[in-house]
Structures are given as structure tokens and as C-alpha cells.
PDB file of C-alpha atoms in Angstrom:
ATOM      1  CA  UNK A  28      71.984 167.600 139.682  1.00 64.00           C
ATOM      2  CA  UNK A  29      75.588 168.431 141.054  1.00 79.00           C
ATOM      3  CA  UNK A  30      76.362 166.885 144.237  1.00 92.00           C
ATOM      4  CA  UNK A  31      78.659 168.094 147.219  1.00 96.00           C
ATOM      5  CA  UNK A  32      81.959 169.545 145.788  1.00 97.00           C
ATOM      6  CA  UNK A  33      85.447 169.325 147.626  1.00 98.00           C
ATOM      7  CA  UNK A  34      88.146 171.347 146.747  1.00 97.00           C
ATOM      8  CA  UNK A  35      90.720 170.880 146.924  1.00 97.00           C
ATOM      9  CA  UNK A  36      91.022 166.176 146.714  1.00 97.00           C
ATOM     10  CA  UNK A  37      93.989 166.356 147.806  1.00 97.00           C
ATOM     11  CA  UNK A  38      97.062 168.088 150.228  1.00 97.00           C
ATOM     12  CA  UNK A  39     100.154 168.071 151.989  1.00 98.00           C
ATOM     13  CA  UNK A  40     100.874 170.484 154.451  1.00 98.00           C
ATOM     14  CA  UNK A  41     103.846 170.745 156.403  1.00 98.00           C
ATOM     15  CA  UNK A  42     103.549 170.765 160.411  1.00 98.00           C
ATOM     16  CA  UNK A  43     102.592 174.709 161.880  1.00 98.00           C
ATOM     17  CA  UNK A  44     100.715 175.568 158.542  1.00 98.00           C
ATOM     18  CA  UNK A  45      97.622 176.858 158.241  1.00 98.00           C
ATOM     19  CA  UNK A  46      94.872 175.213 155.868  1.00 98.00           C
ATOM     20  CA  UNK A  47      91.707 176.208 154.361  1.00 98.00           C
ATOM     21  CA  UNK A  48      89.277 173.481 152.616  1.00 98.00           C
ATOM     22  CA  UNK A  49      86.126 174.386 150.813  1.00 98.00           C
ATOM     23  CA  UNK A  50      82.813 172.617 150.198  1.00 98.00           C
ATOM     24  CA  UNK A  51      79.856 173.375 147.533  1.00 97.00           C
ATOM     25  CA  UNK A  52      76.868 171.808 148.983  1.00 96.00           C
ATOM     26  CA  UNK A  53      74.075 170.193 146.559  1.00 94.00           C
ATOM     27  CA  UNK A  54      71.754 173.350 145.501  1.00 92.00           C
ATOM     28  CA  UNK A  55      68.978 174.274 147.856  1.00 89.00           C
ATOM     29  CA  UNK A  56      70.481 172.662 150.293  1.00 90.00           C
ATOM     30  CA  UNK A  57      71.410 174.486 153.410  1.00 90.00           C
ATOM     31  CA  UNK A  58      72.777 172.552 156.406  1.00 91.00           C
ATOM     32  CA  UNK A  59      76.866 171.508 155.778  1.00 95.00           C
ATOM     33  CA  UNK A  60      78.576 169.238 158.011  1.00 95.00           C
ATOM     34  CA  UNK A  61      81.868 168.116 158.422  1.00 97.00           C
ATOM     35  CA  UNK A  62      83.165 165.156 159.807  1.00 97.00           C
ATOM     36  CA  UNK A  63      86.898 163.852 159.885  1.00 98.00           C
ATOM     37  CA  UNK A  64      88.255 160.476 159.322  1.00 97.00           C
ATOM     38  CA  UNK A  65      90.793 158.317 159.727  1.00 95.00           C
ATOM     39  CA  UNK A  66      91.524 154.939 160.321  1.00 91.00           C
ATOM     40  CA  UNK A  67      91.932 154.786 163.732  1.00 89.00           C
ATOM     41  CA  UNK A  68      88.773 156.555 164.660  1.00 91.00           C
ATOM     42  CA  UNK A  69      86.763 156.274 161.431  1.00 93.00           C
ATOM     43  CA  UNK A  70      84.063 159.230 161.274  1.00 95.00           C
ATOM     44  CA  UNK A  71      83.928 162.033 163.980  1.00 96.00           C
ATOM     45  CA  UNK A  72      81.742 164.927 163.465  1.00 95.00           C
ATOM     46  CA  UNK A  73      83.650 168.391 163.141  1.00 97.00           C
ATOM     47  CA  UNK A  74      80.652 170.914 162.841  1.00 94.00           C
ATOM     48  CA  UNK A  75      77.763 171.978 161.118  1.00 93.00           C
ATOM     49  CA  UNK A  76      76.765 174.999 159.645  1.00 94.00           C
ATOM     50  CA  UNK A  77      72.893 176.267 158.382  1.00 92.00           C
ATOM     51  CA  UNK A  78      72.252 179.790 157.425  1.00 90.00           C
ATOM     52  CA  UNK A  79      75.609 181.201 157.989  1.00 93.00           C
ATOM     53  CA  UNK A  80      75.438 179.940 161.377  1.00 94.00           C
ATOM     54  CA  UNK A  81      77.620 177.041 163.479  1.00 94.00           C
ATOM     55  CA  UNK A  82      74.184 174.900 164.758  1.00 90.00           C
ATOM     56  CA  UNK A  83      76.661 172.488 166.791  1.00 90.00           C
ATOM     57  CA  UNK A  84      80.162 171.733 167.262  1.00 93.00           C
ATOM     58  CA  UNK A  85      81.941 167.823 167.700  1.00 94.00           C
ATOM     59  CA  UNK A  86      84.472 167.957 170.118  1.00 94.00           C
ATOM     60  CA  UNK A  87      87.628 168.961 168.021  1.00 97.00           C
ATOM     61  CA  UNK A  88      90.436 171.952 169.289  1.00 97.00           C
ATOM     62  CA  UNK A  89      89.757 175.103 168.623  1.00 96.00           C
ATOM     63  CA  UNK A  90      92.686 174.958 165.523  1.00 98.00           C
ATOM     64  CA  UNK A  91      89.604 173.471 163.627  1.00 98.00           C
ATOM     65  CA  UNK A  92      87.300 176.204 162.619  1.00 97.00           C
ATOM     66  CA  UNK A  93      84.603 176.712 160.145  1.00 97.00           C
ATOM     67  CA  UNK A  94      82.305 179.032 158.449  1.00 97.00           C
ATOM     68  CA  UNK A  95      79.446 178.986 155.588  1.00 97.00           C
ATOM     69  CA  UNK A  96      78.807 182.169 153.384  1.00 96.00           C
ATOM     70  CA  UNK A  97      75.141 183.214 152.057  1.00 95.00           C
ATOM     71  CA  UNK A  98      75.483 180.773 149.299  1.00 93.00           C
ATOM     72  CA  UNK A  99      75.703 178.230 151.727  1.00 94.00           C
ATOM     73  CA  UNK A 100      79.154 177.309 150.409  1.00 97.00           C
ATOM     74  CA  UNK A 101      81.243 176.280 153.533  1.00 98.00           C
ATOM     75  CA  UNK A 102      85.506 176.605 154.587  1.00 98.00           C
ATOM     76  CA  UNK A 103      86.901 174.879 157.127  1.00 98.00           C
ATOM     77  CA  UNK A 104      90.064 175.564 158.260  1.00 98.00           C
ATOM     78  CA  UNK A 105      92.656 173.964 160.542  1.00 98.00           C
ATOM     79  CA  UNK A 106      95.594 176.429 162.224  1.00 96.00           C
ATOM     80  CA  UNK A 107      98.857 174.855 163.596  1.00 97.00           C
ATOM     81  CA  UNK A 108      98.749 171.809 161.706  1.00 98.00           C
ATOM     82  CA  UNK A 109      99.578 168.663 163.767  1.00 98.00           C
ATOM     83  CA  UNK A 110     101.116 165.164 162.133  1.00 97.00           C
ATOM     84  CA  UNK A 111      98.063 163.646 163.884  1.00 97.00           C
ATOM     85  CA  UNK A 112      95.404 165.883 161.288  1.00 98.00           C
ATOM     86  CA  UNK A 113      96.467 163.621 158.215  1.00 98.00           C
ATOM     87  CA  UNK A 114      93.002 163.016 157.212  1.00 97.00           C
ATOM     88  CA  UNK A 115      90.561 162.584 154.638  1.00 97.00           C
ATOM     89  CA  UNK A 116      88.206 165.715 155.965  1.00 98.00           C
ATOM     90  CA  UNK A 117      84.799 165.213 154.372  1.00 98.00           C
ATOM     91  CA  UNK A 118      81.928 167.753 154.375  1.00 97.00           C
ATOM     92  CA  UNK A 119      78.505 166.665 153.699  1.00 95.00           C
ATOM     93  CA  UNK A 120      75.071 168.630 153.558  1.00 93.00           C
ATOM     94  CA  UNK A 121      71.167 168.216 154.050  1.00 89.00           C
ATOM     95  CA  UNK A 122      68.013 170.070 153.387  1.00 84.00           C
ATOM     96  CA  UNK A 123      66.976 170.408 156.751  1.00 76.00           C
ATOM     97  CA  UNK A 124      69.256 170.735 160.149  1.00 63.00           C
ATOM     98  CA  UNK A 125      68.344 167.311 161.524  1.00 61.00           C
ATOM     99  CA  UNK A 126      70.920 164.667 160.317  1.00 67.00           C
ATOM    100  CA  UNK A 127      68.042 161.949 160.630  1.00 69.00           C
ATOM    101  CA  UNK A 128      67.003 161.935 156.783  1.00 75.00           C
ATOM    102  CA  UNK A 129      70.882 160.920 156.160  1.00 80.00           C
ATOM    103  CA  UNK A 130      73.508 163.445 154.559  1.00 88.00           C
ATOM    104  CA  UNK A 131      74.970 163.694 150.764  1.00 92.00           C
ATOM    105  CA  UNK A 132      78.556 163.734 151.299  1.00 95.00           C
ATOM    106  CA  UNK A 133      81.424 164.804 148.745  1.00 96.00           C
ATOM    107  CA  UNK A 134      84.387 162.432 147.506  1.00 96.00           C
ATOM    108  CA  UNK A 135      86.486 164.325 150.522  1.00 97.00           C
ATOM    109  CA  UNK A 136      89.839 166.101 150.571  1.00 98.00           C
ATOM    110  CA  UNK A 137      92.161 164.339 151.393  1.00 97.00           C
ATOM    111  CA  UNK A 138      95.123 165.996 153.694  1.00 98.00           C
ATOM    112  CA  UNK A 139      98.735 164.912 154.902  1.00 98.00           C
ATOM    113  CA  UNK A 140     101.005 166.768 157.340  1.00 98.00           C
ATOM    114  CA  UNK A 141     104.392 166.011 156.806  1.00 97.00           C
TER     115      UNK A 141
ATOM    116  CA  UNK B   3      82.948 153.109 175.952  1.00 70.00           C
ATOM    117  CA  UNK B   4      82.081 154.172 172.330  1.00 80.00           C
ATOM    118  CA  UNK B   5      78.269 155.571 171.380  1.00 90.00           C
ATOM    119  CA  UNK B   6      78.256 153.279 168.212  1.00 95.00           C
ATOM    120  CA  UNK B   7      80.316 149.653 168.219  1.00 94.00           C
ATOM    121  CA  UNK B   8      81.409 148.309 165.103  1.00 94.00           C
ATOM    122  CA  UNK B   9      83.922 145.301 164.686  1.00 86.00           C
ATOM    123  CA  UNK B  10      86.107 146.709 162.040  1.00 77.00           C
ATOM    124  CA  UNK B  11      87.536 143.063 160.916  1.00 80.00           C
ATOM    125  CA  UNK B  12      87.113 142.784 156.987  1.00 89.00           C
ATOM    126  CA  UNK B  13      85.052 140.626 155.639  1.00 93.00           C
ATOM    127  CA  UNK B  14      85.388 138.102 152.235  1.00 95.00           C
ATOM    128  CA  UNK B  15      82.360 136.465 150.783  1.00 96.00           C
ATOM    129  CA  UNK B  16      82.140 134.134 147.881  1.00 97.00           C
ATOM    130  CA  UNK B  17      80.292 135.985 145.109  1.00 97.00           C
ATOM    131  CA  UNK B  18      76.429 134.904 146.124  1.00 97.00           C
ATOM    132  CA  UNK B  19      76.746 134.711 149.656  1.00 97.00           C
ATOM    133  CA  UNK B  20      74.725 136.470 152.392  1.00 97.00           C
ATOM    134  CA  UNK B  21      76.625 139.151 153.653  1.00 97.00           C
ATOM    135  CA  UNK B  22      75.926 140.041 157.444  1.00 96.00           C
ATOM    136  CA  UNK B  23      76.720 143.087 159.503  1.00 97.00           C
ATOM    137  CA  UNK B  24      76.119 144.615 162.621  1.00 97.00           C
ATOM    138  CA  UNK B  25      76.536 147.449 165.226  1.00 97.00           C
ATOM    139  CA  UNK B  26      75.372 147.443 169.172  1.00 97.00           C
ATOM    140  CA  UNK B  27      75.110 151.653 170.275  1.00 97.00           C
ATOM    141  CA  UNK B  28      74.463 152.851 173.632  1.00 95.00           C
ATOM    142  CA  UNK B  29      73.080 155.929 173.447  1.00 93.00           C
ATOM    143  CA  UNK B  30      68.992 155.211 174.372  1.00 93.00           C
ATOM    144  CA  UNK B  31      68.535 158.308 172.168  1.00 91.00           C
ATOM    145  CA  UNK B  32      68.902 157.270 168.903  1.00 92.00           C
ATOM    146  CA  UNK B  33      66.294 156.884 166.966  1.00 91.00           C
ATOM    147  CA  UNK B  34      67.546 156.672 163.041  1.00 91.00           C
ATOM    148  CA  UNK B  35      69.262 154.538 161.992  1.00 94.00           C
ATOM    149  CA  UNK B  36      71.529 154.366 158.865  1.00 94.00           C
ATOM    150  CA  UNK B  37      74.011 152.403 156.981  1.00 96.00           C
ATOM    151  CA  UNK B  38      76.537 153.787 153.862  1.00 97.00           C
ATOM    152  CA  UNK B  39      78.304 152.592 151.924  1.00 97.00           C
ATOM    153  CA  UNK B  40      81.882 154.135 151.183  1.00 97.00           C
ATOM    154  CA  UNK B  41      83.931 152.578 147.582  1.00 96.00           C
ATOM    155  CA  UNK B  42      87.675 153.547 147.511  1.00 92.00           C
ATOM    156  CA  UNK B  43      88.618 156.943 147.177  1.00 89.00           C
ATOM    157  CA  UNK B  44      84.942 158.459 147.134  1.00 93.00           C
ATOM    158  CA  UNK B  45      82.870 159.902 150.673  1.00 95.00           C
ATOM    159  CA  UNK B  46      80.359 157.513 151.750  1.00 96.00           C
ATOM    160  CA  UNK B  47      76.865 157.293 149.823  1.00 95.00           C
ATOM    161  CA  UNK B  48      73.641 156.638 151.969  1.00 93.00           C
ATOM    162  CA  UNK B  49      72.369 153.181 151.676  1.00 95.00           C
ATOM    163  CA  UNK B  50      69.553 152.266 154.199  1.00 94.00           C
ATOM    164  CA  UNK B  51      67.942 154.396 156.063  1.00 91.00           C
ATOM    165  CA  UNK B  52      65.243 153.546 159.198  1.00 91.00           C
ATOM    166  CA  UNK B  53      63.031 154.845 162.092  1.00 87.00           C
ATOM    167  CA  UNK B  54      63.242 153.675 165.315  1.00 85.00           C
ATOM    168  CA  UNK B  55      62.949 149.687 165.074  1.00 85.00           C
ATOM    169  CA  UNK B  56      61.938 147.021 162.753  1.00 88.00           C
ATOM    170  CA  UNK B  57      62.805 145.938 159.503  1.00 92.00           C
ATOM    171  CA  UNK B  58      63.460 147.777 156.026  1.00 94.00           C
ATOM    172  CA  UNK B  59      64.075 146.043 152.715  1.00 96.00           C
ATOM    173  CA  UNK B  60      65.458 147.310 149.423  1.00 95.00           C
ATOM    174  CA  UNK B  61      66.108 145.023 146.668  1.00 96.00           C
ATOM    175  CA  UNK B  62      69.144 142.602 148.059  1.00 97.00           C
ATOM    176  CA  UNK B  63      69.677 144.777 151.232  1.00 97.00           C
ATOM    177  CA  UNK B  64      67.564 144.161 154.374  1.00 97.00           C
ATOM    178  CA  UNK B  65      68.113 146.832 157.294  1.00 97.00           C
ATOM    179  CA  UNK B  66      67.322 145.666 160.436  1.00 97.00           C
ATOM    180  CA  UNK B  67      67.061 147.757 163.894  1.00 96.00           C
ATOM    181  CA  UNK B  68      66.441 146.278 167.253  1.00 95.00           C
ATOM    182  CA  UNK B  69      65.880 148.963 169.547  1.00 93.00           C
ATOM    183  CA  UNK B  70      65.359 146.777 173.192  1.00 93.00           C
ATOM    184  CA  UNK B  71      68.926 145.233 171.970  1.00 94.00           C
ATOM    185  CA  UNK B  72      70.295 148.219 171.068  1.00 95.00           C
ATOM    186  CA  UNK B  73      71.552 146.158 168.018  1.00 95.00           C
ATOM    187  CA  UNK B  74      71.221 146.754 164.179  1.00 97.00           C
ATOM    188  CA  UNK B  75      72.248 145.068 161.406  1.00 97.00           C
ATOM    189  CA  UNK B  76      72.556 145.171 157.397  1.00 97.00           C
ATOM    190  CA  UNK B  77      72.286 141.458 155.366  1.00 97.00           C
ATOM    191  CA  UNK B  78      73.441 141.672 151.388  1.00 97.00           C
ATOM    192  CA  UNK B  79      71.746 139.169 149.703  1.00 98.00           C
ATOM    193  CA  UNK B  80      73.129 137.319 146.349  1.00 98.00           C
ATOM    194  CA  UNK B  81      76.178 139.455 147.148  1.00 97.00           C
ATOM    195  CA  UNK B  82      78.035 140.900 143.948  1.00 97.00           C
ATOM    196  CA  UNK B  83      81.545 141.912 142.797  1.00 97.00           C
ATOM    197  CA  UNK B  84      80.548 145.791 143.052  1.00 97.00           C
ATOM    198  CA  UNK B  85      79.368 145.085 146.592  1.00 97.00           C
ATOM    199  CA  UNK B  86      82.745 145.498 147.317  1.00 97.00           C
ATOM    200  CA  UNK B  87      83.147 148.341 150.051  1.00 97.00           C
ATOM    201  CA  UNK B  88      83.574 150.113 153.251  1.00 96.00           C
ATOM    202  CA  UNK B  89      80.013 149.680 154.984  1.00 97.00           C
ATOM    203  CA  UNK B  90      79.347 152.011 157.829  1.00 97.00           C
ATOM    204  CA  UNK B  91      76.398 152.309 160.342  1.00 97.00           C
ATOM    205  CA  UNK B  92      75.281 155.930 161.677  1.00 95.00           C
ATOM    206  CA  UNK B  93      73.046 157.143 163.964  1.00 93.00           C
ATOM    207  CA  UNK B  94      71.511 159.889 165.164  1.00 90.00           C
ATOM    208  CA  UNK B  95      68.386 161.364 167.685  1.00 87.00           C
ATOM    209  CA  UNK B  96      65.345 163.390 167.631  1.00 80.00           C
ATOM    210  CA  UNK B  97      66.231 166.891 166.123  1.00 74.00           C
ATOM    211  CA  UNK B  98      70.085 166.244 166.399  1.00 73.00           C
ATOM    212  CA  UNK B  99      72.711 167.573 163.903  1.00 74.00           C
ATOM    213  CA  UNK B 100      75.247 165.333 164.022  1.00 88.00           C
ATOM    214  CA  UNK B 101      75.873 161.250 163.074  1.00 91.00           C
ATOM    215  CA  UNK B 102      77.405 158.808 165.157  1.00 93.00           C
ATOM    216  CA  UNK B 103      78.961 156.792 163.157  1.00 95.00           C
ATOM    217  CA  UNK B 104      80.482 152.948 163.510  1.00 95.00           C
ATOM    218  CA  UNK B 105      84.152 152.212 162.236  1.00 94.00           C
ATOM    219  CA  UNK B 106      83.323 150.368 159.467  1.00 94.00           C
ATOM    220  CA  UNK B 107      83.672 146.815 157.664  1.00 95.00           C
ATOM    221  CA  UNK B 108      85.571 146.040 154.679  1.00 95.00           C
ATOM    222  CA  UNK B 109      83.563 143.704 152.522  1.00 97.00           C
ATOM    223  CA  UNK B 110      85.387 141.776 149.680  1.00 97.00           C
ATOM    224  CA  UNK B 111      83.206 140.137 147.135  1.00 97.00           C
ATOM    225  CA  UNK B 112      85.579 137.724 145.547  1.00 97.00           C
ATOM    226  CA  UNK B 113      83.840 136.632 141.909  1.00 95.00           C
TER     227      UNK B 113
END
């Protein structure tokens, strides 16, 4: 069984660029999160995503947006790219909506703004 | 002050030891409790997983949640080499879509 596929592993972006990251969640499954994280403030939650539709939102600007298509394949995508959005950005997903049953989460992407 | 509290200091244990970690939360809403585990270079992998409080055990690795504390905590047992890793606790309430999630330890298991 595949798990959660990031694509691209890994990126540098230059400061004011635009990026796009994708995620494959595990098949059948239809809730995808995404969470940042860095050293400094380990894991914070981005959004989530089930059936096409954003369920919640962490507390991010609005240069961080998302989407998932009808395959439940997800994008996130970060505008005006800031020094301080070097991160590995890591998308998980889950069966149901409710994190409580735990996440699978992919080997991340990881991203630098030079 | 921060939902979930986890003293990010690495740790190094003698191959065989008991390793011991821990996070305090404040939010009274939690109710699951989890811990991953995150090797180099890879997104974190769910390890333990538990319901509101008491004790969970699974091969070498004892969860343990103390919900009047507001305190759980993860013990490795005959700790090995591959234990070697970024161990993080998460959280989360009823019906929520989102993990809290602790900073992390760095656990060396030095053979």
C-alpha cells in the first residue's frame, strides 16, 4: 500500500516567489493536512482539507493557501515568499476528519528561501 | 503560554537503558493523546496512540497519560541503536482536525 507522496523533497526559492507543493494522500483516504515545521517552532498546523473542502485553518497569513481536487490529491501554495518560510512543509492524511486516530504523514518537502 | 510543553534538550542513553519522556498541555480539551516518532530526513510515523488517561503498552514502549496532571509521558524500554530519533507528543480533542504537537526530543542510542 503506497503511503502519502510529497513532491517535490526538496526546494529553493528565492524571496517574492511564488510556490506550489503537492501531496498524494494514502488511497481511500480523504482528509489531508498540512502542518509546517521548523526548528524553532517544531509542528504548527497549516490546514486541512476533506472532500474538496478547507474543514479548518491554523493560524498562518493568508500567502499560505491550499486546495484538494476530487482525487483527494492536495496543493498548497505559499505567495510572496519570506526568508522566515524555509521549512520542511509536511502534509499528512486520515480516513476520517477527526485527527484523534493519528495521521500518516509523507517524508515532507523540504523548502529554502534564499 | 504554549498548548503542548515539551523540553526540547536531547537526550543520550547507553544502549539498554530506559528511555523517559514527557509533555505537560494545557488545553482541558484534549482527549488523545499521541507520540511519533520522526528518523532523519523522513515525516514523523505514529507510535503510541491513547484515549483520555491511563496506561498503553506496546512491546518496549509504555504510553502513559495523566489527565488530572495534565502530564503524559513515553518510557523505551531495553532501548536500541534504531531507537535513535526525533520523538514528538500530539494532541488533539473531541471531533477536532488539527494536532497540537510538542517540540520534540532528540534521543541518541549510543551502542
Amino acid at each position: 500500500k503506497a503511503g502519502v507522496t510529497q513532491t517535490p523533497r526538496y526546494l529553493i526559492k528565492t524571496r517574492g516567489q511564488q510556490v506550489t507543493l503537492s501531496c498524494s494522500p494514502i488511497s481511500g483516504h480523504r482528509s489531508v493536512s498540512w502542518y509546517q515545521q521548523t526548528p524553532g517552532q517544531g509542528l504548527q498546523f497549516l490546514f486541512e482539507y476533506f472532500s474538496e473542502t478547507q474543514r479548518n485553518k491554523g493560524n498562518f497569513p493568508g500567502r499560505f493557501s491550499g486546495r484538494q481536487f476530487s482525487n483527494s490529491r492536495s496543493e498548497m501554495n505559499v505567495s510572496t515568499l519570506e526568508l522566515g518560510d524555509s521549512a520542511l512543509y509536511l502534509c499528512a492524511s486520515s480516513l476520517v476528519t477527526a485527527a484523534n486516530y493519528g495521521y500518516t504523514f509523507g517524508s515532507g518537502t523540504r523548502l529554502t528561501v534564499v | 503560554q504554549k498548548e503542548v510543553e515539551q523540553d526540547p534538550g536531547p537526550l543520550s542513553v547507553p544502549e539498554g537503558a530506559i528511555v523517559s519522556l514527557n509533555c505537560t498541555y494545557s488545553n482541558s480539551a484534549f482527549q488523545y493523546f499521541m507520540w511519533y516518532r520522526q528518523y532523519s530526513r523522513k515525516g514523523p510515523e505514529l507510535l503510541m496512540y491513547t484515549y483520555s488517561s491511563g496506561n498503553k503498552e506496546d512491546g518496549r514502549f509504555t504510553a502513559q497519560v495523566d489527565k488530572s496532571s495534565k502530564y503524559i509521558s513515553l518510557f523505551i524500554r531495553d532501548s536500541q541503536p534504531s531507537d535513535s530519533a526525533t520523538y514528538l507528543c500530539a494532541m488533539s480533542g473531541m471531533g477536532n482536525n488539527r494536532l497540537a504537537f510538542g517540540k520534540g526530543n532528540q534521543v541518541v542510542v549510543i551502542p
